[in-house]
Each structure stands twice: as C-alpha cells, then as structure tokens.
Amino acid sequence: MPAPRPESESDHDSGSAGWRDRIELERRLVHAGGAFYVAPYLLGWIDWPETRILLLAGLCVVAVLEFFRLGIGRDHAIFRTLTRPYERDNVAGYALYQLSMTGVVVWFSPSIAIPTLWMLALGDPVSGALGRNAADEYKRPAVWVITFLVCVAVAVPITVPAFGPTIGALAAVVGAIGATIADGLPPLIRGQPVDDNLTIPLFAATGIWTVVAVLG
C-alpha cells in the first residue's frame, strides 16, 4: 500500500486560494443583496419615507453589531468568516456600506438614490470579481470599462423615466463615471485608501445630482 503523499506547499496554497474564492463569492452575494433594499418601494409596498426608516433601522442594527464586535469583542462566526483581515480591528466594510446607502436614501430622492444604490450593490461586486488588487492599487482599464457599463445599465432604467431621455442618459453616464473612478482609483487620506463602500455612492450621487441640477 503506497504511503500517503505529504501535503505540499502548493496543495496548501491551492486550498487557501479555493477558500478565499469561496469567501469572496459569498461576500459579493451579500453585497449584491443590498440592491433589494428598494424592492418594497418599487413594488409599491412602502413609500419613500418608510424606505428611509428601513435603511435607518438597518444602520442602527449594524452600529450595535459593530459596537459589540469592536468595543466588547463579541463577534459572530459569520463576521469572522466574511470580514477581511484589515477590517478585524476597524469598522468593517459592511458597516460603511450600510452607512453610505442610508445616507444616500436620506439625502436624495428615489430617482437619484436608487441608481446610486444599485451602482454600489451591483457594480462593485462585478468589478471585484474581474480584478484582484490591493485596496490601494488601481484597477486595470478593462475593469474600469466593464464597471462603467454595468453602472450605466443599472442607472438608465431609473434616470431616463425620471428626467427624460437626454438628461436621464447623461445623468446615468456622469454618475457611472463617478462610481467607476471611486472603485478603480481609490482616494488616499494620509496614505490610507478610503473604502469604496463609502466613495462609490458619494461620487455617483453627486454626479447624478449635478447633471439634474444644472440641466433639469
């Protein structure tokens, strides 16, 4: 009977890579799930003020979870699994995601907030799936192009009916440019990259709002 083959370093690396790929897929699915925040509003089940309350309630839950995780040291296996190493001792990306989504919904009308939320919820995971890079590294041009196209595609169904073909299309394009820049060219503060969960909604909503304010 042949002796079992010892586990090589390449085997370990392969297993680690498979684990990372699975975790990243799970993170992206959770990320994309944020697109459904506005589903009750679009289906007519609740109005926009109630949508704001829904997002604010979610933000309160996230704040409590982060307080227990960072302040008391009581976290959950899900967070330990889905949180990246650099987030372990800092506010996690999911909390920044919830904060930025809530801010956009509170400050903007549905015609600006919804495409912005979808750019973050759907455009960002597509970008992440296409390119592996560190948080402070620029993404490849091909990733920029695809991210931009996805962001335009998710924005146009909202902005064109709301603002008309010309202004709506331009608003979608400018908002998508903002989201793509925030995703592919991370701004740095004191040498540290700003999480794109914060910057994508900020850049995208500002772009859409500016076009509508100037031309609408």
PDB file of C-alpha atoms in Angstrom:
ATOM      1  CA  MET A   1       0.000   0.000   0.000  1.00  0.00           C
ATOM      2  CA  PRO A   2       1.617   3.263  -1.064  1.00  0.00           C
ATOM      3  CA  ALA A   3       2.280   5.801   1.631  1.00  0.00           C
ATOM      4  CA  PRO A   4       0.020   8.845   1.557  1.00  0.00           C
ATOM      5  CA  ARG A   5       1.530  11.745  -0.321  1.00  0.00           C
ATOM      6  CA  PRO A   6       2.514  14.526   2.088  1.00  0.00           C
ATOM      7  CA  GLU A   7       0.706  17.803   1.629  1.00  0.00           C
ATOM      8  CA  SER A   8       2.903  20.128  -0.353  1.00  0.00           C
ATOM      9  CA  GLU A   9       3.063  23.895  -0.103  1.00  0.00           C
ATOM     10  CA  SER A  10       1.308  24.134  -3.465  1.00  0.00           C
ATOM     11  CA  ASP A  11      -1.534  21.998  -2.125  1.00  0.00           C
ATOM     12  CA  HIS A  12      -1.879  24.310   0.848  1.00  0.00           C
ATOM     13  CA  ASP A  13      -1.800  27.369  -1.383  1.00  0.00           C
ATOM     14  CA  SER A  14      -4.386  25.802  -3.676  1.00  0.00           C
ATOM     15  CA  GLY A  15      -6.662  25.055  -0.732  1.00  0.00           C
ATOM     16  CA  SER A  16      -6.215  28.554   0.626  1.00  0.00           C
ATOM     17  CA  ALA A  17      -6.983  30.021  -2.784  1.00  0.00           C
ATOM     18  CA  GLY A  18     -10.152  27.931  -3.010  1.00  0.00           C
ATOM     19  CA  TRP A  19     -11.208  29.090   0.440  1.00  0.00           C
ATOM     20  CA  ARG A  20     -10.562  32.731  -0.481  1.00  0.00           C
ATOM     21  CA  ASP A  21     -12.518  32.356  -3.706  1.00  0.00           C
ATOM     22  CA  ARG A  22     -15.484  30.897  -1.840  1.00  0.00           C
ATOM     23  CA  ILE A  23     -15.424  33.637   0.782  1.00  0.00           C
ATOM     24  CA  GLU A  24     -15.134  36.345  -1.860  1.00  0.00           C
ATOM     25  CA  LEU A  25     -18.112  34.881  -3.707  1.00  0.00           C
ATOM     26  CA  GLU A  26     -20.149  34.891  -0.503  1.00  0.00           C
ATOM     27  CA  ARG A  27     -19.115  38.488   0.204  1.00  0.00           C
ATOM     28  CA  ARG A  28     -20.178  39.571  -3.279  1.00  0.00           C
ATOM     29  CA  LEU A  29     -23.545  37.836  -2.972  1.00  0.00           C
ATOM     30  CA  VAL A  30     -24.172  39.609   0.332  1.00  0.00           C
ATOM     31  CA  HIS A  31     -23.009  42.854  -1.269  1.00  0.00           C
ATOM     32  CA  ALA A  32     -25.396  42.442  -4.203  1.00  0.00           C
ATOM     33  CA  GLY A  33     -28.247  41.727  -1.802  1.00  0.00           C
ATOM     34  CA  GLY A  34     -28.302  45.425  -0.918  1.00  0.00           C
ATOM     35  CA  ALA A  35     -29.995  46.051  -4.263  1.00  0.00           C
ATOM     36  CA  PHE A  36     -33.171  44.617  -2.742  1.00  0.00           C
ATOM     37  CA  TYR A  37     -33.398  47.374  -0.128  1.00  0.00           C
ATOM     38  CA  VAL A  38     -35.521  49.410  -2.537  1.00  0.00           C
ATOM     39  CA  ALA A  39     -37.600  46.468  -3.779  1.00  0.00           C
ATOM     40  CA  PRO A  40     -40.508  47.148  -1.368  1.00  0.00           C
ATOM     41  CA  TYR A  41     -40.629  50.743  -2.606  1.00  0.00           C
ATOM     42  CA  LEU A  42     -40.518  49.758  -6.280  1.00  0.00           C
ATOM     43  CA  LEU A  43     -43.252  47.185  -5.695  1.00  0.00           C
ATOM     44  CA  GLY A  44     -45.429  49.809  -4.047  1.00  0.00           C
ATOM     45  CA  TRP A  45     -45.458  48.156  -0.659  1.00  0.00           C
ATOM     46  CA  ILE A  46     -43.958  51.137   1.185  1.00  0.00           C
ATOM     47  CA  ASP A  47     -43.339  54.794   0.344  1.00  0.00           C
ATOM     48  CA  TRP A  48     -40.003  56.621   0.280  1.00  0.00           C
ATOM     49  CA  PRO A  49     -40.144  57.957   3.881  1.00  0.00           C
ATOM     50  CA  GLU A  50     -40.742  54.385   5.038  1.00  0.00           C
ATOM     51  CA  THR A  51     -37.797  53.260   2.898  1.00  0.00           C
ATOM     52  CA  ARG A  52     -35.661  55.781   4.747  1.00  0.00           C
ATOM     53  CA  ILE A  53     -36.853  54.343   8.050  1.00  0.00           C
ATOM     54  CA  LEU A  54     -35.995  50.836   6.818  1.00  0.00           C
ATOM     55  CA  LEU A  55     -32.429  51.868   5.954  1.00  0.00           C
ATOM     56  CA  LEU A  56     -32.035  53.800   9.216  1.00  0.00           C
ATOM     57  CA  ALA A  57     -33.192  50.757  11.167  1.00  0.00           C
ATOM     58  CA  GLY A  58     -30.631  48.649   9.327  1.00  0.00           C
ATOM     59  CA  LEU A  59     -27.945  51.187  10.151  1.00  0.00           C
ATOM     60  CA  CYS A  60     -28.870  51.044  13.846  1.00  0.00           C
ATOM     61  CA  VAL A  61     -28.555  47.250  13.811  1.00  0.00           C
ATOM     62  CA  VAL A  62     -25.163  47.468  12.111  1.00  0.00           C
ATOM     63  CA  ALA A  63     -23.986  50.085  14.621  1.00  0.00           C
ATOM     64  CA  VAL A  64     -24.914  47.786  17.516  1.00  0.00           C
ATOM     65  CA  LEU A  65     -23.160  44.817  15.889  1.00  0.00           C
ATOM     66  CA  GLU A  66     -20.010  46.847  15.305  1.00  0.00           C
ATOM     67  CA  PHE A  67     -20.097  48.151  18.885  1.00  0.00           C
ATOM     68  CA  PHE A  68     -20.230  44.616  20.232  1.00  0.00           C
ATOM     69  CA  ARG A  69     -17.571  43.437  17.770  1.00  0.00           C
ATOM     70  CA  LEU A  70     -15.065  46.266  18.286  1.00  0.00           C
ATOM     71  CA  GLY A  71     -15.966  47.585  21.721  1.00  0.00           C
ATOM     72  CA  ILE A  72     -16.681  44.400  23.622  1.00  0.00           C
ATOM     73  CA  GLY A  73     -15.024  41.781  21.448  1.00  0.00           C
ATOM     74  CA  ARG A  74     -18.192  39.785  20.898  1.00  0.00           C
ATOM     75  CA  ASP A  75     -18.458  38.945  17.248  1.00  0.00           C
ATOM     76  CA  HIS A  76     -20.036  36.121  15.286  1.00  0.00           C
ATOM     77  CA  ALA A  77     -18.638  33.348  13.127  1.00  0.00           C
ATOM     78  CA  ILE A  78     -20.242  34.935  10.081  1.00  0.00           C
ATOM     79  CA  PHE A  79     -18.334  38.166  10.675  1.00  0.00           C
ATOM     80  CA  ARG A  80     -15.089  36.294  11.317  1.00  0.00           C
ATOM     81  CA  THR A  81     -15.574  34.487   8.022  1.00  0.00           C
ATOM     82  CA  LEU A  82     -16.725  37.356   5.836  1.00  0.00           C
ATOM     83  CA  THR A  83     -14.528  40.098   7.288  1.00  0.00           C
ATOM     84  CA  ARG A  84     -11.175  40.694   5.621  1.00  0.00           C
ATOM     85  CA  PRO A  85      -8.050  40.736   7.822  1.00  0.00           C
ATOM     86  CA  TYR A  86      -7.557  44.507   7.643  1.00  0.00           C
ATOM     87  CA  GLU A  87     -11.138  45.014   8.864  1.00  0.00           C
ATOM     88  CA  ARG A  88     -10.787  42.919  12.004  1.00  0.00           C
ATOM     89  CA  ASP A  89      -9.767  45.862  14.202  1.00  0.00           C
ATOM     90  CA  ASN A  90     -11.529  48.604  12.233  1.00  0.00           C
ATOM     91  CA  VAL A  91     -15.051  49.428  11.158  1.00  0.00           C
ATOM     92  CA  ALA A  92     -15.916  46.709   8.660  1.00  0.00           C
ATOM     93  CA  GLY A  93     -16.828  47.274   5.048  1.00  0.00           C
ATOM     94  CA  TYR A  94     -20.399  46.098   5.540  1.00  0.00           C
ATOM     95  CA  ALA A  95     -20.929  48.881   8.117  1.00  0.00           C
ATOM     96  CA  LEU A  96     -19.556  51.532   5.750  1.00  0.00           C
ATOM     97  CA  TYR A  97     -21.773  50.048   3.034  1.00  0.00           C
ATOM     98  CA  GLN A  98     -24.860  50.411   5.223  1.00  0.00           C
ATOM     99  CA  LEU A  99     -23.842  53.921   6.270  1.00  0.00           C
ATOM    100  CA  SER A 100     -23.391  55.185   2.712  1.00  0.00           C
ATOM    101  CA  MET A 101     -26.576  53.555   1.444  1.00  0.00           C
ATOM    102  CA  THR A 102     -28.565  55.070   4.285  1.00  0.00           C
ATOM    103  CA  GLY A 103     -27.036  58.495   3.692  1.00  0.00           C
ATOM    104  CA  VAL A 104     -27.961  58.449   0.010  1.00  0.00           C
ATOM    105  CA  VAL A 105     -31.536  57.371   0.730  1.00  0.00           C
ATOM    106  CA  VAL A 106     -31.963  60.018   3.428  1.00  0.00           C
ATOM    107  CA  TRP A 107     -30.499  62.909   1.417  1.00  0.00           C
ATOM    108  CA  PHE A 108     -31.714  62.221  -2.114  1.00  0.00           C
ATOM    109  CA  SER A 109     -34.920  61.491  -3.971  1.00  0.00           C
ATOM    110  CA  PRO A 110     -35.595  57.963  -5.292  1.00  0.00           C
ATOM    111  CA  SER A 111     -34.582  58.896  -8.849  1.00  0.00           C
ATOM    112  CA  ILE A 112     -31.064  59.705  -7.609  1.00  0.00           C
ATOM    113  CA  ALA A 113     -30.743  57.336  -4.660  1.00  0.00           C
ATOM    114  CA  ILE A 114     -31.882  54.116  -6.350  1.00  0.00           C
ATOM    115  CA  PRO A 115     -29.394  54.128  -9.251  1.00  0.00           C
ATOM    116  CA  THR A 116     -26.681  55.111  -6.785  1.00  0.00           C
ATOM    117  CA  LEU A 117     -27.520  52.168  -4.530  1.00  0.00           C
ATOM    118  CA  TRP A 118     -27.515  49.803  -7.485  1.00  0.00           C
ATOM    119  CA  MET A 119     -24.124  51.057  -8.670  1.00  0.00           C
ATOM    120  CA  LEU A 120     -22.702  50.145  -5.273  1.00  0.00           C
ATOM    121  CA  ALA A 121     -24.631  46.906  -4.802  1.00  0.00           C
ATOM    122  CA  LEU A 122     -24.141  45.526  -8.329  1.00  0.00           C
ATOM    123  CA  GLY A 123     -21.317  47.440  -9.996  1.00  0.00           C
ATOM    124  CA  ASP A 124     -18.817  46.989  -7.173  1.00  0.00           C
ATOM    125  CA  PRO A 125     -19.111  43.161  -6.942  1.00  0.00           C
ATOM    126  CA  VAL A 126     -18.690  42.866 -10.720  1.00  0.00           C
ATOM    127  CA  SER A 127     -15.545  44.970 -10.512  1.00  0.00           C
ATOM    128  CA  GLY A 128     -14.238  42.895  -7.620  1.00  0.00           C
ATOM    129  CA  ALA A 129     -14.848  39.647  -9.487  1.00  0.00           C
ATOM    130  CA  LEU A 130     -12.918  40.860 -12.530  1.00  0.00           C
ATOM    131  CA  GLY A 131      -9.807  42.182 -10.856  1.00  0.00           C
ATOM    132  CA  ARG A 132      -7.669  41.195  -7.887  1.00  0.00           C
ATOM    133  CA  ASN A 133      -5.836  44.146  -6.434  1.00  0.00           C
ATOM    134  CA  ALA A 134      -4.919  45.601  -3.086  1.00  0.00           C
ATOM    135  CA  ALA A 135      -7.126  48.277  -1.570  1.00  0.00           C
ATOM    136  CA  ASP A 136      -4.665  50.998  -2.561  1.00  0.00           C
ATOM    137  CA  GLU A 137      -3.953  49.738  -6.093  1.00  0.00           C
ATOM    138  CA  TYR A 138      -5.551  50.995  -9.292  1.00  0.00           C
ATOM    139  CA  LYS A 139      -7.650  48.548 -11.287  1.00  0.00           C
ATOM    140  CA  ARG A 140      -6.945  47.536 -14.873  1.00  0.00           C
ATOM    141  CA  PRO A 141      -8.506  49.616 -17.691  1.00  0.00           C
ATOM    142  CA  ALA A 142     -10.677  46.682 -18.793  1.00  0.00           C
ATOM    143  CA  VAL A 143     -12.203  46.502 -15.318  1.00  0.00           C
ATOM    144  CA  TRP A 144     -12.919  50.241 -15.452  1.00  0.00           C
ATOM    145  CA  VAL A 145     -14.776  49.849 -18.746  1.00  0.00           C
ATOM    146  CA  ILE A 146     -16.923  46.945 -17.594  1.00  0.00           C
ATOM    147  CA  THR A 147     -17.690  48.594 -14.256  1.00  0.00           C
ATOM    148  CA  PHE A 148     -18.746  51.755 -16.073  1.00  0.00           C
ATOM    149  CA  LEU A 149     -21.042  49.832 -18.440  1.00  0.00           C
ATOM    150  CA  VAL A 150     -22.676  47.938 -15.559  1.00  0.00           C
ATOM    151  CA  CYS A 151     -23.253  51.176 -13.629  1.00  0.00           C
ATOM    152  CA  VAL A 152     -24.818  52.858 -16.670  1.00  0.00           C
ATOM    153  CA  ALA A 153     -27.011  49.822 -17.284  1.00  0.00           C
ATOM    154  CA  VAL A 154     -28.420  49.800 -13.755  1.00  0.00           C
ATOM    155  CA  ALA A 155     -28.952  53.585 -13.685  1.00  0.00           C
ATOM    156  CA  VAL A 156     -30.663  54.216 -17.026  1.00  0.00           C
ATOM    157  CA  PRO A 157     -33.930  52.377 -16.163  1.00  0.00           C
ATOM    158  CA  ILE A 158     -34.410  54.862 -13.304  1.00  0.00           C
ATOM    159  CA  THR A 159     -32.878  58.107 -14.554  1.00  0.00           C
ATOM    160  CA  VAL A 160     -34.355  58.156 -18.069  1.00  0.00           C
ATOM    161  CA  PRO A 161     -38.022  57.797 -16.981  1.00  0.00           C
ATOM    162  CA  ALA A 162     -37.405  60.303 -14.180  1.00  0.00           C
ATOM    163  CA  PHE A 163     -35.527  63.023 -16.090  1.00  0.00           C
ATOM    164  CA  GLY A 164     -36.145  62.340 -19.766  1.00  0.00           C
ATOM    165  CA  PRO A 165     -34.007  60.653 -22.429  1.00  0.00           C
ATOM    166  CA  THR A 166     -31.263  63.268 -22.758  1.00  0.00           C
ATOM    167  CA  ILE A 167     -30.805  64.433 -19.171  1.00  0.00           C
ATOM    168  CA  GLY A 168     -31.525  60.963 -17.790  1.00  0.00           C
ATOM    169  CA  ALA A 169     -28.931  59.294 -20.004  1.00  0.00           C
ATOM    170  CA  LEU A 170     -26.347  61.972 -19.253  1.00  0.00           C
ATOM    171  CA  ALA A 171     -27.044  61.718 -15.522  1.00  0.00           C
ATOM    172  CA  ALA A 172     -26.551  57.942 -15.691  1.00  0.00           C
ATOM    173  CA  VAL A 173     -23.265  58.358 -17.556  1.00  0.00           C
ATOM    174  CA  VAL A 174     -21.870  61.018 -15.209  1.00  0.00           C
ATOM    175  CA  GLY A 175     -22.959  59.065 -12.148  1.00  0.00           C
ATOM    176  CA  ALA A 176     -21.366  55.914 -13.563  1.00  0.00           C
ATOM    177  CA  ILE A 177     -18.125  57.788 -14.237  1.00  0.00           C
ATOM    178  CA  GLY A 178     -18.078  58.877 -10.604  1.00  0.00           C
ATOM    179  CA  ALA A 179     -18.738  55.342  -9.374  1.00  0.00           C
ATOM    180  CA  THR A 180     -16.072  53.904 -11.685  1.00  0.00           C
ATOM    181  CA  ILE A 181     -13.454  56.395 -10.531  1.00  0.00           C
ATOM    182  CA  ALA A 182     -14.280  55.734  -6.875  1.00  0.00           C
ATOM    183  CA  ASP A 183     -13.974  51.999  -7.482  1.00  0.00           C
ATOM    184  CA  GLY A 184     -10.919  51.956  -9.717  1.00  0.00           C
ATOM    185  CA  LEU A 185      -8.904  54.884  -8.357  1.00  0.00           C
ATOM    186  CA  PRO A 186      -9.185  54.769  -4.554  1.00  0.00           C
ATOM    187  CA  PRO A 187      -8.591  58.151  -2.884  1.00  0.00           C
ATOM    188  CA  LEU A 188      -5.979  58.202  -0.144  1.00  0.00           C
ATOM    189  CA  ILE A 189      -6.121  60.022   3.186  1.00  0.00           C
ATOM    190  CA  ARG A 190      -2.769  60.120   4.979  1.00  0.00           C
ATOM    191  CA  GLY A 191      -1.647  57.276   2.775  1.00  0.00           C
ATOM    192  CA  GLN A 192      -4.631  55.072   3.620  1.00  0.00           C
ATOM    193  CA  PRO A 193      -7.213  54.149   0.941  1.00  0.00           C
ATOM    194  CA  VAL A 194     -10.805  55.215   1.570  1.00  0.00           C
ATOM    195  CA  ASP A 195     -13.175  52.241   1.365  1.00  0.00           C
ATOM    196  CA  ASP A 196     -15.126  52.358  -1.890  1.00  0.00           C
ATOM    197  CA  ASN A 197     -18.256  51.354   0.004  1.00  0.00           C
ATOM    198  CA  LEU A 198     -18.205  54.984   1.107  1.00  0.00           C
ATOM    199  CA  THR A 199     -16.940  56.691  -2.019  1.00  0.00           C
ATOM    200  CA  ILE A 200     -18.959  54.970  -4.752  1.00  0.00           C
ATOM    201  CA  PRO A 201     -22.343  56.299  -3.512  1.00  0.00           C
ATOM    202  CA  LEU A 202     -20.854  59.717  -2.755  1.00  0.00           C
ATOM    203  CA  PHE A 203     -19.307  60.143  -6.208  1.00  0.00           C
ATOM    204  CA  ALA A 204     -22.240  58.598  -8.087  1.00  0.00           C
ATOM    205  CA  ALA A 205     -24.985  60.552  -6.321  1.00  0.00           C
ATOM    206  CA  THR A 206     -23.043  63.793  -6.651  1.00  0.00           C
ATOM    207  CA  GLY A 207     -22.656  63.221 -10.392  1.00  0.00           C
ATOM    208  CA  ILE A 208     -26.337  62.475 -10.982  1.00  0.00           C
ATOM    209  CA  TRP A 209     -27.486  65.352  -8.794  1.00  0.00           C
ATOM    210  CA  THR A 210     -25.165  67.809 -10.520  1.00  0.00           C
ATOM    211  CA  VAL A 211     -26.443  66.943 -14.001  1.00  0.00           C
ATOM    212  CA  VAL A 212     -30.060  67.223 -12.907  1.00  0.00           C
ATOM    213  CA  ALA A 213     -29.461  70.480 -11.003  1.00  0.00           C
ATOM    214  CA  VAL A 214     -27.672  72.118 -13.933  1.00  0.00           C
ATOM    215  CA  LEU A 215     -29.752  70.830 -16.842  1.00  0.00           C
ATOM    216  CA  GLY A 216     -33.016  69.715 -15.301  1.00  0.00           C
TER     217      GLY A 216
END
